Coordinates of C-alpha atoms and ligand atoms in Angstrom, one line a residue:
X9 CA -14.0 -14.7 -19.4
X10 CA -10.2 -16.2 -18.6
X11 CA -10.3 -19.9 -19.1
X12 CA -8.6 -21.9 -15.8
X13 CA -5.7 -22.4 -18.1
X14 CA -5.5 -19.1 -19.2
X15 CA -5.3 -17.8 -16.1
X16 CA -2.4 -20.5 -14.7
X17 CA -0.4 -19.1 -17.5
X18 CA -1.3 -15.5 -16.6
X19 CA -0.1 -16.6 -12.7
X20 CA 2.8 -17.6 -14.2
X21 CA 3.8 -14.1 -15.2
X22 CA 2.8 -12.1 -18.3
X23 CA 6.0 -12.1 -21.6
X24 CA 6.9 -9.0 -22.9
X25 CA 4.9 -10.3 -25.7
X26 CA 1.8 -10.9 -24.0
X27 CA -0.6 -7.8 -24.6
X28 CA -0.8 -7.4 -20.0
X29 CA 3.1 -7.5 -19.9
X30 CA 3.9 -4.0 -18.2
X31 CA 5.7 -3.5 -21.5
X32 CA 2.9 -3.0 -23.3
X33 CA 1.3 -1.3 -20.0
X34 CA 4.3 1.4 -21.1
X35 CA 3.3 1.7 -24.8
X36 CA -0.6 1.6 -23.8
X37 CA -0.7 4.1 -20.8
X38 CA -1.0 7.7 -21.6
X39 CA 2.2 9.9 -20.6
X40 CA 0.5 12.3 -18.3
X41 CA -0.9 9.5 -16.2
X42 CA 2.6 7.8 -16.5
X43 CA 4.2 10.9 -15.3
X44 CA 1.6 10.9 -12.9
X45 CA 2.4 7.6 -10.8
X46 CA 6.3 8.9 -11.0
X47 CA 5.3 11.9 -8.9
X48 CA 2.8 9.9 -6.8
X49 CA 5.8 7.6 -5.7
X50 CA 7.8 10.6 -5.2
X51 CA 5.6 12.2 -2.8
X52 CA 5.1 9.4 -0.8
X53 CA 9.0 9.3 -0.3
X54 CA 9.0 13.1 0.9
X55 CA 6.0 12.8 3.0
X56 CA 7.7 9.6 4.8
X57 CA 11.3 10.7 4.7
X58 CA 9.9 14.0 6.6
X59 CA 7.7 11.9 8.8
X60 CA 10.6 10.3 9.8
X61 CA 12.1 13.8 10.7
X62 CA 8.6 14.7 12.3
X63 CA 9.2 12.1 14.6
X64 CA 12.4 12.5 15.6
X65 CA 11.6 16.5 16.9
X66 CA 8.9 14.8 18.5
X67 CA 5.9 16.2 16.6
X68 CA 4.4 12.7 16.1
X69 CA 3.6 11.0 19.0
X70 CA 3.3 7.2 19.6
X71 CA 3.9 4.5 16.6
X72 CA 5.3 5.5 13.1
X73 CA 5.8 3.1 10.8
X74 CA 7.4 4.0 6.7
X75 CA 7.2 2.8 3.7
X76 CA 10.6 3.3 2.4
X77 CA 11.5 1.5 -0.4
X78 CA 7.9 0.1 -0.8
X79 CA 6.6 2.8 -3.4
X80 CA 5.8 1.1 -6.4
X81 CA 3.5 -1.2 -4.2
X82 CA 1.8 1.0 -2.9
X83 CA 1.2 3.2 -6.4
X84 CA 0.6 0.2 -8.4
X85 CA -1.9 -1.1 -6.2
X86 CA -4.0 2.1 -5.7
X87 CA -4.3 2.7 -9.2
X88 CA -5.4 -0.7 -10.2
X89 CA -8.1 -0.2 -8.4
X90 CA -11.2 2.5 -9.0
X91 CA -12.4 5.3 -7.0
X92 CA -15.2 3.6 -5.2
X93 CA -13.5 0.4 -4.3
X94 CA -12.7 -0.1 -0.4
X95 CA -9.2 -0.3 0.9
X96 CA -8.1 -2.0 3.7
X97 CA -4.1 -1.9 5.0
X98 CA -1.9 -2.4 7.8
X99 CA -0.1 0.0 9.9
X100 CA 2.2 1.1 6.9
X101 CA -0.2 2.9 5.2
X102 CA 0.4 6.8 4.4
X103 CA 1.5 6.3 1.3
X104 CA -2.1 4.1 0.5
X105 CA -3.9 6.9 2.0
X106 CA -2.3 9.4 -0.1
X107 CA -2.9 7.5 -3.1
X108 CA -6.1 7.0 -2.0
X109 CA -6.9 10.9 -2.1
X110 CA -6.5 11.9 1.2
X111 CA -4.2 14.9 0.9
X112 CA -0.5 15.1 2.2
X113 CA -1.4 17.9 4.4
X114 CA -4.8 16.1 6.1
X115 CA -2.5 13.2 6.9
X116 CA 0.3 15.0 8.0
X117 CA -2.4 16.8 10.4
X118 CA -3.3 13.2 11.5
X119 CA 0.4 12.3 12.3
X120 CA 0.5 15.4 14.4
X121 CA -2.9 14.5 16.3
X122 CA -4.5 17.3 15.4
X123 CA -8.4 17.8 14.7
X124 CA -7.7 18.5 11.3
X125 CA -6.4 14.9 10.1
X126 CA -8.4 12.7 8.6
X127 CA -9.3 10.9 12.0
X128 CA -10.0 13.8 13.6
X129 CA -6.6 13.8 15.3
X130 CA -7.6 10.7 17.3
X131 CA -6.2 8.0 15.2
X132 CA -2.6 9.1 14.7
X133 CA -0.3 7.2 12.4
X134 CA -1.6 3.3 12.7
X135 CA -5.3 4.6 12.1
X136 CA -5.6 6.5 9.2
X137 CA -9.0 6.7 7.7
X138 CA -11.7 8.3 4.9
X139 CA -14.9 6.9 4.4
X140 CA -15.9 9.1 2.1
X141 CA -12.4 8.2 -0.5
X142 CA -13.4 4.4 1.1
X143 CA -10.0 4.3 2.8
X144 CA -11.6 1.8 5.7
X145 CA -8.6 2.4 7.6
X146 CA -4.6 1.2 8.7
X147 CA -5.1 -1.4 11.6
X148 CA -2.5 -1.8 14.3
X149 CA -3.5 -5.3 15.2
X150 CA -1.2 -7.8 12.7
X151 CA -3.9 -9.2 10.2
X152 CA -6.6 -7.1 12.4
X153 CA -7.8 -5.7 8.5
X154 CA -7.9 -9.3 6.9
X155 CA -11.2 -10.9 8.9
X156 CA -13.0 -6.9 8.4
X157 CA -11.8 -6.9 4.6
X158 CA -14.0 -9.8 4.1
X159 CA -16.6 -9.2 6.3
X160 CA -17.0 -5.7 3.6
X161 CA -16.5 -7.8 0.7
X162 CA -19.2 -10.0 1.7
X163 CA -22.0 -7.3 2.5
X164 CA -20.9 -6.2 -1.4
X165 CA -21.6 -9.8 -2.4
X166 CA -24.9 -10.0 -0.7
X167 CA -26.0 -6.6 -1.9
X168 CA -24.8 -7.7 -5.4
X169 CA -22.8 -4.5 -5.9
X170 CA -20.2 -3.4 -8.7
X171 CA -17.2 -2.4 -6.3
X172 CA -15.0 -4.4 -4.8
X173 CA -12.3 -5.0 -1.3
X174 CA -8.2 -4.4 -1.8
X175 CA -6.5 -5.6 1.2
X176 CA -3.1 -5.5 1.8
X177 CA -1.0 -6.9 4.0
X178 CA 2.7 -7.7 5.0
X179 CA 4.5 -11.0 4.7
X180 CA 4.8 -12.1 8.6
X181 CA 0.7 -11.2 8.3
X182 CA 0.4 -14.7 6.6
X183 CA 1.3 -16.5 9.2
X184 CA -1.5 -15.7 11.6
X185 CA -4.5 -17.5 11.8
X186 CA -6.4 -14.4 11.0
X187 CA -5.1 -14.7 7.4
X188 CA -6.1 -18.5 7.0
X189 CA -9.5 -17.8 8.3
X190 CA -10.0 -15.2 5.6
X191 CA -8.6 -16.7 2.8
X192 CA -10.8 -19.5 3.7
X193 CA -14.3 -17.5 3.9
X194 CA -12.8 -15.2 0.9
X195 CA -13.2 -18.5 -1.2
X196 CA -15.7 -20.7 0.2
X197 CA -18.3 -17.4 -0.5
X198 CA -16.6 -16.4 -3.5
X199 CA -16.1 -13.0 -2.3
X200 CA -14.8 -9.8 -4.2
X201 CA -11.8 -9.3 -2.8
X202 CA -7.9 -8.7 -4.1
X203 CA -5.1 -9.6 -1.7
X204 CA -2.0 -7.8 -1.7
X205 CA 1.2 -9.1 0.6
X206 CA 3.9 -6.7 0.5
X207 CA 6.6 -9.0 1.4
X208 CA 9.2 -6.5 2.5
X209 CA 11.5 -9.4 3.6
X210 CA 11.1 -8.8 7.2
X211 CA 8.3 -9.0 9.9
X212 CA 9.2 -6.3 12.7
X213 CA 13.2 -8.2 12.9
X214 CA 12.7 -11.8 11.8
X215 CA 13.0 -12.5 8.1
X216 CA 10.4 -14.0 6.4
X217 CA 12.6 -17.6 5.9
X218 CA 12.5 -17.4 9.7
X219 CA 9.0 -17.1 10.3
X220 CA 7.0 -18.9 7.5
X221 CA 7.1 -22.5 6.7
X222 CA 6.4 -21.7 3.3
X223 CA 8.7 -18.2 1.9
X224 CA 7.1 -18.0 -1.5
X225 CA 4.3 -16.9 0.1
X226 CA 1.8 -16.5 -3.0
X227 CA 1.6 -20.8 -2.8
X228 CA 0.0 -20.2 0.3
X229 CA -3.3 -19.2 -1.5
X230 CA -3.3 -22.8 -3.2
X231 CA -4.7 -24.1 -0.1
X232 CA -8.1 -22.4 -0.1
X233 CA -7.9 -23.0 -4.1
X234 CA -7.4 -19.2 -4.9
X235 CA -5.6 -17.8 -7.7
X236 CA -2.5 -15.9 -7.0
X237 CA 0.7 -14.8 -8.3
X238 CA 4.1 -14.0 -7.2
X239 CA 5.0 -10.3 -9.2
X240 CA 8.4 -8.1 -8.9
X241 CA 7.3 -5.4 -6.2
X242 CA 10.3 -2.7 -7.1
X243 CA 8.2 -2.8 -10.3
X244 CA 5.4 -0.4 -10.5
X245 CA 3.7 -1.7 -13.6
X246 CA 4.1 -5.4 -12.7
X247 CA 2.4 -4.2 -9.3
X248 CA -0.3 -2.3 -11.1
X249 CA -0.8 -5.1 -14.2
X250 CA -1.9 -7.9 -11.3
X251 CA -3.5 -5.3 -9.6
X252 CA -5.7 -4.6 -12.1
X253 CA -6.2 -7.9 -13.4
X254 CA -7.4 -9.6 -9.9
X255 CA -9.6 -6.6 -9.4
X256 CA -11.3 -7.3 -13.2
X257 CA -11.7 -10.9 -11.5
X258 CA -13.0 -9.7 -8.3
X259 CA -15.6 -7.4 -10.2
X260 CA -16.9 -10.0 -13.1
X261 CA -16.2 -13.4 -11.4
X262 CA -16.9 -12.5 -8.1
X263 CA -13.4 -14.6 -7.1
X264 CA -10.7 -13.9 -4.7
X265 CA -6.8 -13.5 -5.4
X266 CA -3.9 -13.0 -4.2
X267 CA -1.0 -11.5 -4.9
X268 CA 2.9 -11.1 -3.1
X269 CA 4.9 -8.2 -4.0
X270 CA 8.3 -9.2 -3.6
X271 CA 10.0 -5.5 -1.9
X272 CA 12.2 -4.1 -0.2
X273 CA 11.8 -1.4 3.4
X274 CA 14.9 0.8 3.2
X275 CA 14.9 1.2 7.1
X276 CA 14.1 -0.7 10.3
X277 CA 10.5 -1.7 11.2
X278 CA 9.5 1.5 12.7
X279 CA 10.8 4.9 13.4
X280 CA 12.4 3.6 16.7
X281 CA 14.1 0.4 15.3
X282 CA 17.5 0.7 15.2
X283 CA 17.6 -2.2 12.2
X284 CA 20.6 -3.8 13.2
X285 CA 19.7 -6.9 12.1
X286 CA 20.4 -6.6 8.7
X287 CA 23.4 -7.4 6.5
X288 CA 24.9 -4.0 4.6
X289 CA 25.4 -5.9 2.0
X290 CA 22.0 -7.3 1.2
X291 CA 20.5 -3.3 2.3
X292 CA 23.0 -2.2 -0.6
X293 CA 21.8 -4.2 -3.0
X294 CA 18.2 -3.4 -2.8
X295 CA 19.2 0.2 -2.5
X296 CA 20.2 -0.5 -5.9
X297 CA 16.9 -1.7 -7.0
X298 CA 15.1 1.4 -5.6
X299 CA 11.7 1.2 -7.3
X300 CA 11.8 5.3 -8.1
X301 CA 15.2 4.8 -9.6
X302 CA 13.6 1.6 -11.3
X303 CA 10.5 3.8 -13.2
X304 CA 12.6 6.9 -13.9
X305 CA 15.0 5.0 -16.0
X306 CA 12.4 3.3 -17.2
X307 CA 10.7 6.6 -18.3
X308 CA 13.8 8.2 -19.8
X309 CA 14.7 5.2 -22.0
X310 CA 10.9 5.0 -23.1
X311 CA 11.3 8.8 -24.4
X312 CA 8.8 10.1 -21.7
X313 CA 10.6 11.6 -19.5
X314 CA 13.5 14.3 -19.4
X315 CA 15.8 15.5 -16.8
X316 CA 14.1 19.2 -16.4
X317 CA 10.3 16.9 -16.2
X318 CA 11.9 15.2 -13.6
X319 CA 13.0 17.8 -11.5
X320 CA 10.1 19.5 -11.7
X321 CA 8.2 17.0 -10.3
X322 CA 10.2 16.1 -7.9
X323 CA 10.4 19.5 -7.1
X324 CA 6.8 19.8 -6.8
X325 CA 6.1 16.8 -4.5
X326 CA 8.6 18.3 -2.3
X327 CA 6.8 21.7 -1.7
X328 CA 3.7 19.9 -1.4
X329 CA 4.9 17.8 1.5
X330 CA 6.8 21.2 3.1
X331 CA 2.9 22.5 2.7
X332 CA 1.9 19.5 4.5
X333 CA 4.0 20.3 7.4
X334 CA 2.9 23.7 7.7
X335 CA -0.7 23.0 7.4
X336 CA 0.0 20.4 10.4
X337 CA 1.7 22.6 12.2
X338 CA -0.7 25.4 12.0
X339 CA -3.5 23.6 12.6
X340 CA -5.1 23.0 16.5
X341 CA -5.5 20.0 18.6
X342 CA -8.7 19.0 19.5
X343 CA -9.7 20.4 22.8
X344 CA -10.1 18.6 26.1
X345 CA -14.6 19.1 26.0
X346 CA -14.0 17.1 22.6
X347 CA -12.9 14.0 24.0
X348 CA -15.7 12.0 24.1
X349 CA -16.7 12.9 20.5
X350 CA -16.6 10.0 18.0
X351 CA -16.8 6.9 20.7
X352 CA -19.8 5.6 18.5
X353 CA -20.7 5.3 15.6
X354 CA -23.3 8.0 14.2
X355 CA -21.7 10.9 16.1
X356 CA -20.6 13.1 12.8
X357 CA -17.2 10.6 12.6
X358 CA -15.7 11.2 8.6
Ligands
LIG1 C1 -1.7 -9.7 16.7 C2 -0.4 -8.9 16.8 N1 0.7 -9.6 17.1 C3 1.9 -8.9 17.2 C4 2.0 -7.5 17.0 C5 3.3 -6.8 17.0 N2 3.8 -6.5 15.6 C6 3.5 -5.3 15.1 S1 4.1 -5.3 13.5 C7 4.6 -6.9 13.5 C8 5.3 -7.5 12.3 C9 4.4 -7.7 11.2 O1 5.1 -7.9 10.0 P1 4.6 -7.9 8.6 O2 3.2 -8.5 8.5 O3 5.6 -8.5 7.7 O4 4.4 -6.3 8.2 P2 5.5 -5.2 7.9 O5 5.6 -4.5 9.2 O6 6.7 -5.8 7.4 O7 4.9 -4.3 6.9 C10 4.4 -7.4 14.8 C11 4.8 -8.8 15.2 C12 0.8 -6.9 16.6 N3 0.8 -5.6 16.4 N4 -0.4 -7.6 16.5

């Protein structure tokens, strides 16, 4: 068991030195699975590039929100995690669903409302969900997932059970009271349950300086006496090393954390905003930074990854997402006698 002081110097952040730096993570990872997270965050970039282009020919209906740019948050947080542990999100949350197991083509299906999606066709984009993978679901109310996270985390607790809650959340999230109320319960029970803020920078237009008090938003967690850390979010090991090491605290301490993923979203809130309050400049540079960029040079220099592995990877995310479309747009809607189906709970629901 991590001593207090032990763990203040692993909330600092973890050397290149230190056997949990995501150096090491490189050296101690096999490649296949390495390879494997490159063409996880590559397929989430198809499937919400072409979501985006869904939308726009007006095969999606209603919200859409995209994870552009946020990749290496959402890989490195799904695979910190194991199979049977619960997952909680926001509304930006194909990619976690995806990672989650739920294949491109069942949420593509879901995008297009149809009854082959993972909801049945009745959640749509904001309400994506697998009980069976424990994907509990995208919420579309800000912070709606934090109080129900816990709630989860705390049957777990009571029941004395081995698995554990991930929740994560965006950065103007934190400034809700739902949040506070959480972290607050989350502690005072001693509850199983990891954290994640992706602080993308913005909340819908106002930038996180703008909207919180307090911008380093992992300090927050000091008040309710949790430990938390700030890590690089363009950085997939970073993402998944914290990941892993608040779940290992969740699931043998039986302590909340936190953690803020410092990102990036390529493009405007949600498929409609036009995202014109942004400087170029700052855009550019974070462009720069793209985390898939990031990893693949990161690959190539560590010897495990060559310019023909790449391609075909890529190459292979890309049909799978083409399939995705085709199984969406193939399958049926559900019919009109169907609409009352699912209302409550116990009526064959996934
Ligand atoms: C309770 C509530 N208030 C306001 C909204 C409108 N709204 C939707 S998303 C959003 C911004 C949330 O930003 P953040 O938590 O940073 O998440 P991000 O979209 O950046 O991932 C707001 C204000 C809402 N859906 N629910």
């Amino acid at each position: 068991m991590e001593t207090r002081q032990q763990r203040k110097a692993a909330a600092q952040g973890a050397g290149p030195g230190d056997p949990r730096s995501p150096a090491s993570l490189l050296e101690g990872t096999d490649r296949e699975t390495l390879l494997n997270y490159y063409y996880q965050m590559v397929l989430i970039r198809y499937f919400e590039e072409k979501a985006g282009e869904m939308y726009t020919r007006a095969r999606i209906g209603g919200y859409c929100h995209l994870n552009l740019g946020e990749e290496a948050t959402v890989v490195g947080f799904c695979a910190g995690l194991e199979a049977d542990d619960y997952v909680y999100t926001n509304y930006r949350e194909h990619g976690y669903a995806i990672c989650r197991g739920i294949s491109p083509a069942v949420v593509m299906a879901e995008l297009f409302g149809k009854k082959t999606g993972c909801s049945s066709g009745r959640g749509g984009s904001m309400h994506l969900f697998d009980l069976k993978r424990r994907f509990m679901g995208g919420y579309g109310i800000v912070g709606g997932q934090l109080p129900l996270a816990v709630g989860a985390a705390f049957a777990l607790a009571y029941r004395g059970a081995r698995e554990i809650v991930a929740c994560q959340m965006g950065d103007g999230t934190t400034n809700g009271g739902p949040f506070h109320e959480s972290l607050n319960l989350a502690k005072l029970y001693r509850l199983p349950v990891v954290f994640l803020i992706v602080n993308n920078q913005y909340g819908m237009g106002t930038r996180v300086d703008q909207g919180s008090a307090v911008p380093d938003l992992y300090r927050k967690a000091c008040a309710y006496d949790i430990r938390s850390e700030r890590v690089d979010g363009t950085d997939l090991l970073a993402v998944l090393e914290a990941v892993r090491t608040a779940a290992r605290i969740a699931r043998e301490e039986r302590e909340p954390s936190l953690i803020e993923a410092v990102s990036y979203r390529f493009r405007g809130h949600s498929v409609v905003d036009p995202d014109r309050y942004r400087p170029e400049d700052e855009v550019r540079r974070w462009r720069e930074r793209d985390p898939i960029l990031l990893y693949a040079t990161r690959l190539k220099e560590a010897g495990l990854m060559d310019e023909s592995t790449r391609q075909e990877l890529e190459a292979r995310a890309q049909h799978e997402v083409e399939e995705a479309v085709r199984f969406a747009e193939e399958s049926e809607f559900p019919s009109v006698e169907e609409l009352y189906d699912f209302v409550y709970a116990g009526e064959g629901g996934r």
